[in-house]
Short mmCIF file of C-alpha atoms and ligand atoms in Angstrom, two decimals:
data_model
loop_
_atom_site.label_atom_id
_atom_site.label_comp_id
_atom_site.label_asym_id
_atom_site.label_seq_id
_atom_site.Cartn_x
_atom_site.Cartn_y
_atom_site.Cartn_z
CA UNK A 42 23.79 -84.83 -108.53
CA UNK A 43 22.92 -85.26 -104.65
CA UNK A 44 21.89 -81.65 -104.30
CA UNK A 45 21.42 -81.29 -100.37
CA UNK A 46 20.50 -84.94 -99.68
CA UNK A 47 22.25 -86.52 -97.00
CA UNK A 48 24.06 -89.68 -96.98
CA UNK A 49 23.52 -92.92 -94.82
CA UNK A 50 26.48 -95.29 -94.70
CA UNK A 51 24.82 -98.97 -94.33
CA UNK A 52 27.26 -101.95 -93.44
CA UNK A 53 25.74 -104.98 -94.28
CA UNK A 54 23.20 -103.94 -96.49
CA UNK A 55 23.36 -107.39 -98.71
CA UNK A 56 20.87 -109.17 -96.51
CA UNK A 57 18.53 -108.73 -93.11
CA UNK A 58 18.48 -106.14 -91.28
CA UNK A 59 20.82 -103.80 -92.99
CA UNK A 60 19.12 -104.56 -96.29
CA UNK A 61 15.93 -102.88 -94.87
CA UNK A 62 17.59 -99.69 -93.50
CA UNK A 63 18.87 -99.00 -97.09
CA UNK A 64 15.25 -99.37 -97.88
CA UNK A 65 14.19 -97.38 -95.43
CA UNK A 66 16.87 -94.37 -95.56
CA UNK A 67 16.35 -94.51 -98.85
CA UNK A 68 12.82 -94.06 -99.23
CA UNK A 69 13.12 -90.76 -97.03
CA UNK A 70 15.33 -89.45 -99.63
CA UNK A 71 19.03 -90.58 -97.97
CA UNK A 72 21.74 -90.94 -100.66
CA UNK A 73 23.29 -94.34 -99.57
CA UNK A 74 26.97 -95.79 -99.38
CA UNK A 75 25.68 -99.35 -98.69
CA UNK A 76 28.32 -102.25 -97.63
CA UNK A 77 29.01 -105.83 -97.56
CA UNK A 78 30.96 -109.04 -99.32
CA UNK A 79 28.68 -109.92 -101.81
CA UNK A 80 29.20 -107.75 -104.81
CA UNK A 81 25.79 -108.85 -106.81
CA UNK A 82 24.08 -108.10 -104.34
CA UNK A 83 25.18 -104.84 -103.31
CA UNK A 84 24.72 -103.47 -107.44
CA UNK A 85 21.76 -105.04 -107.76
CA UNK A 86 20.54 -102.89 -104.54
CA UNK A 87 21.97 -100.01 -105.75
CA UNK A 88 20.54 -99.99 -108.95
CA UNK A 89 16.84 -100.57 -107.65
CA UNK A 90 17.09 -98.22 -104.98
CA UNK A 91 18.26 -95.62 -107.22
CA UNK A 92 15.68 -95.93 -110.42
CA UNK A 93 12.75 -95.97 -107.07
CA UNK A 94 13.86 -93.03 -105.29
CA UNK A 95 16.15 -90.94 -107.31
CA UNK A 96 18.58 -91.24 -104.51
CA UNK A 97 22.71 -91.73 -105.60
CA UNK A 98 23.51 -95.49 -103.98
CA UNK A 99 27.39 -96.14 -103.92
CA UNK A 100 27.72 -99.62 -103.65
CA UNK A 101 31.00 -100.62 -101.42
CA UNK A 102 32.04 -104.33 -101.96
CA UNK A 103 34.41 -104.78 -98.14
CA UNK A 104 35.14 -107.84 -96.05
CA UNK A 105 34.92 -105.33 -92.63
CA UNK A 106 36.89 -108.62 -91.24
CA UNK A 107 39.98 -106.79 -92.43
CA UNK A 108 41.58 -104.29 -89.91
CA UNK A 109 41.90 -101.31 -92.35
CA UNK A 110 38.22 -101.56 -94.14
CA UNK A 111 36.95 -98.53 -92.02
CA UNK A 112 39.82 -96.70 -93.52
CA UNK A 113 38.73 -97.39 -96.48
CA UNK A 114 35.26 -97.39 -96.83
CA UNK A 115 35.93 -93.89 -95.94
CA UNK A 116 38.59 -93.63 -98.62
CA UNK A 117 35.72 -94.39 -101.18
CA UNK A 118 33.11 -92.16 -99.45
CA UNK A 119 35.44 -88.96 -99.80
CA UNK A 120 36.84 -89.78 -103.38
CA UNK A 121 32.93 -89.37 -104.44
CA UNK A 122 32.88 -85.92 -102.99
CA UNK A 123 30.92 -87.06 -99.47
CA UNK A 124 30.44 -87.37 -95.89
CA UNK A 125 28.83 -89.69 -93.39
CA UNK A 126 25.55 -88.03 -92.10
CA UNK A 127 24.05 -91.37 -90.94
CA UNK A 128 26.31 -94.53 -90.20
CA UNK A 129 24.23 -97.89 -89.48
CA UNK A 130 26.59 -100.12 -87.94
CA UNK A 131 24.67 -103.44 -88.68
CA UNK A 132 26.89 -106.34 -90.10
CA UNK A 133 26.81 -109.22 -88.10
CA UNK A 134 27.01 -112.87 -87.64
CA UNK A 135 27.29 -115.38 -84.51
CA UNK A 136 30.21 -117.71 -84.39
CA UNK A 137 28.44 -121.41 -84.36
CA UNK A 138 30.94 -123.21 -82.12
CA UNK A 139 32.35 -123.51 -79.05
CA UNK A 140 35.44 -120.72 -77.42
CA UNK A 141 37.55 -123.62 -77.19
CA UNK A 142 37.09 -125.38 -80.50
CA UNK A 143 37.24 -121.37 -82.46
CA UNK A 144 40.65 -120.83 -84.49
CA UNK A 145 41.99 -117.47 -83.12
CA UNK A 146 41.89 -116.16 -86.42
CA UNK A 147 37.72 -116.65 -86.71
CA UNK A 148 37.42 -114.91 -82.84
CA UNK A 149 39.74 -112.09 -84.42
CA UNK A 150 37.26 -111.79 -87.33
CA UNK A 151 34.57 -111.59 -85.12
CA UNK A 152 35.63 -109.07 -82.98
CA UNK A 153 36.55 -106.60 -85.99
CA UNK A 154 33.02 -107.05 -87.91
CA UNK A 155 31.04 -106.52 -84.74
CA UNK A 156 32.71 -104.26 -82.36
CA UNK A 157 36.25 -103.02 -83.30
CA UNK A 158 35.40 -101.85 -86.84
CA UNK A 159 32.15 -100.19 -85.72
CA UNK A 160 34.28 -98.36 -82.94
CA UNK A 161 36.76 -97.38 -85.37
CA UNK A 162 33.82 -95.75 -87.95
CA UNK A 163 31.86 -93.95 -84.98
CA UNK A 164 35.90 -92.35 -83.90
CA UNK A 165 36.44 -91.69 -87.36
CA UNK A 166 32.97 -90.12 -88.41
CA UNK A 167 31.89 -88.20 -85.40
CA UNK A 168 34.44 -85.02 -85.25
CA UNK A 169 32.54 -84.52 -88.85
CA UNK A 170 29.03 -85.18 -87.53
CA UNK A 171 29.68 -82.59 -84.65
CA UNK A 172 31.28 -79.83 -86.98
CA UNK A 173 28.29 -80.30 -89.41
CA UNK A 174 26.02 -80.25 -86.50
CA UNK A 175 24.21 -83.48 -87.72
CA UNK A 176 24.78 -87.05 -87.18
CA UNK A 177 22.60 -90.59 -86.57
CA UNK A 178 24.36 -93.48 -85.69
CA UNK A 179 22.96 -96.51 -85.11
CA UNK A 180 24.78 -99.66 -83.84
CA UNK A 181 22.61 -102.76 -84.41
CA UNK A 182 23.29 -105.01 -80.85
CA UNK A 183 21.06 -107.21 -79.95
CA UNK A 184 18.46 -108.32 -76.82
CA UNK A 185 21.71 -111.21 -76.48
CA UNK A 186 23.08 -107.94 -75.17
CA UNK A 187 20.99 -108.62 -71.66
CA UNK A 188 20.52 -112.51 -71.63
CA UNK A 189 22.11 -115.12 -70.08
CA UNK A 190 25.65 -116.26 -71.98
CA UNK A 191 25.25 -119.20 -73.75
CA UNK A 192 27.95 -121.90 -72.96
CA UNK A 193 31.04 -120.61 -75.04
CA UNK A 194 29.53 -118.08 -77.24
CA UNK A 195 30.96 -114.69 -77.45
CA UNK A 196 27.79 -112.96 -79.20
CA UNK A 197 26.27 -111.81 -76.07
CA UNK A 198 29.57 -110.39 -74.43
CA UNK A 199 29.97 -108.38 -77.87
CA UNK A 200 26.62 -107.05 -78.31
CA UNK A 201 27.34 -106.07 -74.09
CA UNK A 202 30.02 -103.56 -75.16
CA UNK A 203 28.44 -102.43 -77.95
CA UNK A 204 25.27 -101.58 -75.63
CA UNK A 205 27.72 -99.79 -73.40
CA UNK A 206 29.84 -98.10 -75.91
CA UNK A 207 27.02 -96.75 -77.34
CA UNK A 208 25.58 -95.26 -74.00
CA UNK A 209 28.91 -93.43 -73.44
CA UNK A 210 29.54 -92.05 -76.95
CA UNK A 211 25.99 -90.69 -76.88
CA UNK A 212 26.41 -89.77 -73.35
CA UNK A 213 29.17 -87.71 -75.18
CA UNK A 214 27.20 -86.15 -77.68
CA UNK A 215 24.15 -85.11 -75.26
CA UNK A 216 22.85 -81.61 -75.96
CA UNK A 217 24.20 -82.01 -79.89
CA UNK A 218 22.57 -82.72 -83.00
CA UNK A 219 24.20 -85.82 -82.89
CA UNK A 220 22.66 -89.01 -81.94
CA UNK A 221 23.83 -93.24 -81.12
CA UNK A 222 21.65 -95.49 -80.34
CA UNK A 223 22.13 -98.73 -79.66
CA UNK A 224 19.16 -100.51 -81.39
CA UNK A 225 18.93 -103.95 -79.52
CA UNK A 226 16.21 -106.43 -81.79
CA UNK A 227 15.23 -110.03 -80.68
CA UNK A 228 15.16 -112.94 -83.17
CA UNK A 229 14.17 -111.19 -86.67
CA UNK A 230 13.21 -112.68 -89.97
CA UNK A 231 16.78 -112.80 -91.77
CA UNK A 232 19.48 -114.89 -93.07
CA UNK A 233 21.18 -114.43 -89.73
CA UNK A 234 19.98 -118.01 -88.45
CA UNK A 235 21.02 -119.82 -92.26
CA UNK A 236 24.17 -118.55 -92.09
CA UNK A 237 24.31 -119.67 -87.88
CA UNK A 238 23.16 -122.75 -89.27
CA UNK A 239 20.28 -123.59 -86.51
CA UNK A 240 17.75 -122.53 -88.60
CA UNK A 241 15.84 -126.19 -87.98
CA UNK A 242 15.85 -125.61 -84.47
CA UNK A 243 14.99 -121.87 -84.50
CA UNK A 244 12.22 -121.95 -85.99
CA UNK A 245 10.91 -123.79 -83.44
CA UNK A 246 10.06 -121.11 -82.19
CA UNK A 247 7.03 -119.91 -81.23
CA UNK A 248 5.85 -116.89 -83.80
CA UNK A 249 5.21 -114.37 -81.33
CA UNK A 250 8.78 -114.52 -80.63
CA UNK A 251 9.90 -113.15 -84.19
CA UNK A 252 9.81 -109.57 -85.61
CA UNK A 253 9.74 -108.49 -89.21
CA UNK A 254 12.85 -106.46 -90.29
CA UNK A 255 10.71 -103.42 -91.28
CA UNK A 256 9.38 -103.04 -87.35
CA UNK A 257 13.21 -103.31 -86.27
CA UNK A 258 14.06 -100.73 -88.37
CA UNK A 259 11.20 -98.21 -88.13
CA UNK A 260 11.48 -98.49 -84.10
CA UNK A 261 15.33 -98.07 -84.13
CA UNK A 262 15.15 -95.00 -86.73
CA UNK A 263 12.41 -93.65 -84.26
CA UNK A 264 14.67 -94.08 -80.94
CA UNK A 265 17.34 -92.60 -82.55
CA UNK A 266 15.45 -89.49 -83.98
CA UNK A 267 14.55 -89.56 -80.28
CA UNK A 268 18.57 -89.13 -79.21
CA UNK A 269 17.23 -92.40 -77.11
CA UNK A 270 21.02 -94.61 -76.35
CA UNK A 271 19.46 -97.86 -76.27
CA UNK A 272 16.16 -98.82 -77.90
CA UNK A 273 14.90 -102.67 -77.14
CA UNK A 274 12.79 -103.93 -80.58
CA UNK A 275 9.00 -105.07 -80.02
CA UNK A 276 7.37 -105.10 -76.73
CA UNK A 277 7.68 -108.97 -76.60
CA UNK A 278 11.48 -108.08 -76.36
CA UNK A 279 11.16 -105.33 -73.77
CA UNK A 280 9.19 -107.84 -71.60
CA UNK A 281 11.66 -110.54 -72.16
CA UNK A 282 14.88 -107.83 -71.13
CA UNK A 283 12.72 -107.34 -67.68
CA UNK A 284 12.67 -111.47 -67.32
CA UNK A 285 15.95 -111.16 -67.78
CA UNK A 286 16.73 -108.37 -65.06
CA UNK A 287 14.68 -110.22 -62.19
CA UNK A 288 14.38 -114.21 -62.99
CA UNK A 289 17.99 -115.44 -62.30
CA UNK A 290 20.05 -116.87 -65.09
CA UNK A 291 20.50 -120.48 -63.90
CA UNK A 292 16.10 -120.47 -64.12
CA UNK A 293 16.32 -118.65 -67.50
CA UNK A 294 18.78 -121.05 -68.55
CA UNK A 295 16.50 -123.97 -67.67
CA UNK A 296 13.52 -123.27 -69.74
CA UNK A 297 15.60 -121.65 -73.20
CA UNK A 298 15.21 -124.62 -75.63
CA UNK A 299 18.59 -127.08 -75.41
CA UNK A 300 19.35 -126.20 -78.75
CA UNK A 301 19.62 -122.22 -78.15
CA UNK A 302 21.58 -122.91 -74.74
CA UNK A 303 24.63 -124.63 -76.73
CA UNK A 304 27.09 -123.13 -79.22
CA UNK A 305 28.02 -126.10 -81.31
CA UNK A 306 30.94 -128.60 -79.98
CA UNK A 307 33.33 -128.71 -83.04
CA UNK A 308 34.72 -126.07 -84.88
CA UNK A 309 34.89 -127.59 -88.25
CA UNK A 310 32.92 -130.08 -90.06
N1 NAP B 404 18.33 -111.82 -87.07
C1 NAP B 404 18.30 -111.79 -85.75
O1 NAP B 404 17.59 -112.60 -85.11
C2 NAP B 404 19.10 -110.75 -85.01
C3 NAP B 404 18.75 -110.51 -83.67
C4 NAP B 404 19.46 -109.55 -82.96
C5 NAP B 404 20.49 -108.85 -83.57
N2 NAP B 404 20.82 -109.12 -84.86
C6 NAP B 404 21.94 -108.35 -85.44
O2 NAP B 404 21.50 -107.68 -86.59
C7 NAP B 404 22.61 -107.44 -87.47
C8 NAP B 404 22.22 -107.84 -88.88
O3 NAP B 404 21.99 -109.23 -88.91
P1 NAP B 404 20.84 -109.89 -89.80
O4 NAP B 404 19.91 -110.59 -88.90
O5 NAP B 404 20.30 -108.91 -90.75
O6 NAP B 404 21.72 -111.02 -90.53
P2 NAP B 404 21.92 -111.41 -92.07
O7 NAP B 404 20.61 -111.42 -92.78
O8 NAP B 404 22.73 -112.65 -92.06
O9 NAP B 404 22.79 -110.18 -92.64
C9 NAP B 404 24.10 -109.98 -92.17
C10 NAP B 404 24.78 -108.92 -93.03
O10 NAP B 404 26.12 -108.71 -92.52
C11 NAP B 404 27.03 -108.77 -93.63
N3 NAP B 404 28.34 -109.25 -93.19
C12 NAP B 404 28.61 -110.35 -92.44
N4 NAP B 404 29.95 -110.49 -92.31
C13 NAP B 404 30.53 -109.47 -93.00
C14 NAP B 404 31.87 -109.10 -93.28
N5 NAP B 404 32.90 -109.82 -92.82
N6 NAP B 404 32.11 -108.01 -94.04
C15 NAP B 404 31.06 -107.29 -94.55
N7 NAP B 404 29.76 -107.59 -94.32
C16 NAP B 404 29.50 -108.69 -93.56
C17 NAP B 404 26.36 -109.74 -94.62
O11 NAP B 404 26.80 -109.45 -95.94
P3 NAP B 404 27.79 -110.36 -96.83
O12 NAP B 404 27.60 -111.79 -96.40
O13 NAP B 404 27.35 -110.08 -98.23
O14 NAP B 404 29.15 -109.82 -96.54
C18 NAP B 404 24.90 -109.33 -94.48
O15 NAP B 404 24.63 -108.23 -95.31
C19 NAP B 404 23.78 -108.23 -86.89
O16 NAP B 404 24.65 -107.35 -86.22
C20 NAP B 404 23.11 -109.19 -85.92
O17 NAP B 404 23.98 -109.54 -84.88
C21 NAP B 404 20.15 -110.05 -85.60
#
């Protein structure tokens, strides 16, 4: 029984990022609802989790491409008896080729998983959070959000909104015990790039560039506890947002690596 814990819905909790905030919530004693595709995954999570913290994991197996999975991922939370203190909007993927050479049906996909979906769950759980007097939520953007746009990629223009959207809805919420952040990391130490398929050229990278999952989420948790609406990851991150804000983007543009400045010219293999 969950007694008086409070429970943190996790999307993409399989892998990265999201995997790590599960860990995280639940080693301060969160019950989880944690969310992805991959099924094996997810129990195998839930089980560990559990037997290590005593904490009740529900394990929700959702493609959150699909137009009515915030319905019912909420369907599933309130059949167990629960609500949504914490929602960490986190799954996420970059589409590897080119605007031009994308099937509609892939850019549709894209824009459910990483902003329409996560708009729909904030809508959907914040009357709750604000009659409860108690609500985190924490949509995972990205530093993309304040780059340069790389040549027919949408990432950056997505991670934008959800920067913006989540300085208004918290804007929203000031003075309440209800708090969004947008939580905005640089390149992190996940399957992100595999599934992107540059990992080759990524890591490439020079190391100071890269932060560990566990620093993205104990700073994000932090600026959210805060009620701070957009938190930049690492100060190698910060400093590169300020490059950003005062070297133009044509310069910036000249000295990213070739291989980060191009989405991929065919859409299939
Ligand atoms: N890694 C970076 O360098 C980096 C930098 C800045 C921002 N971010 C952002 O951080 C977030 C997490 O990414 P990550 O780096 O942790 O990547 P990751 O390791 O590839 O994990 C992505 C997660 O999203 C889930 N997911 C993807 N599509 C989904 C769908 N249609 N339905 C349900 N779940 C889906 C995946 O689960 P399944 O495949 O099992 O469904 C997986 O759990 C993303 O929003 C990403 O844009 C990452």
């Amino acid at each position: 029984m969950s007694g008086d814990r409070r429970l943190a819905v996790v999307t993409g909790a399989s892998a990265g990022i999201g995997l790590a905030f599960a860990e995280f919530l639940a080693e301060r004693g969160f019950d989880l609802a944690i969310v992805a595709r991959r099924e094996e995954r997810l129990l195998e999570l839930a089980a560990r989790l559990g037997n290590a913290h005593g904490v009740d994991v529900i394990p929700i197996t959702l493609d959150l491409s699909d137009r009515s999975a915030p319905e019912r991922l909420l369907e599933r939370i309130e059949a167990a008896g629960r609500h949504v203190d914490v929602l960490v909007n986190n799954a996420g993927y970059a589409i590897p080729t080119r605007f031009t050479d994308t099937d509609w049906e892939a850019i549709e996909d894209f824009l459910e998983v990483l902003a329409i979906g996560q708009v729909d769950l904030m809508r959907r759980v914040l009357p709750g959070m604000r009659e409860r007097d108690y609500g985190r939520i924490l949509n995972i953007a990205s530093l993309a959000a304040f780059a340069p746009e790389n040549a027919g990629g949408l990432y950056g223009a997505v991670k934008r909104f959800m920067v913006s959207a989540s300085r208004a809805i918290s804007k929203e919420h000031r003075g309440s015990n209800v708090h969004v952040t947008a939580v905005c990391p640089g390149y992190t130490r996940t399957e992100f790039h595999d599934v992107l398929g540059n990992r080759r050229q990524i890591d490439r990278l020079p190391r100071l560039m890269w932060q560990e999952v566990g620093a993205v989420v104990n700073e994000g948790w932090s600026a959210c506890e805060r009620n701070k609406a957009v938190v930049i990851t690492g100060m190698n991150n910060k400093f590169l947002r300020i490059v950003c804000t005062v070297v133009p983007a044509r310069l910036i543009m000249r000295v990213m690596p070739r291989s980060l400045r191009k989405t991929r010219a065919k859409a299939k293999d």
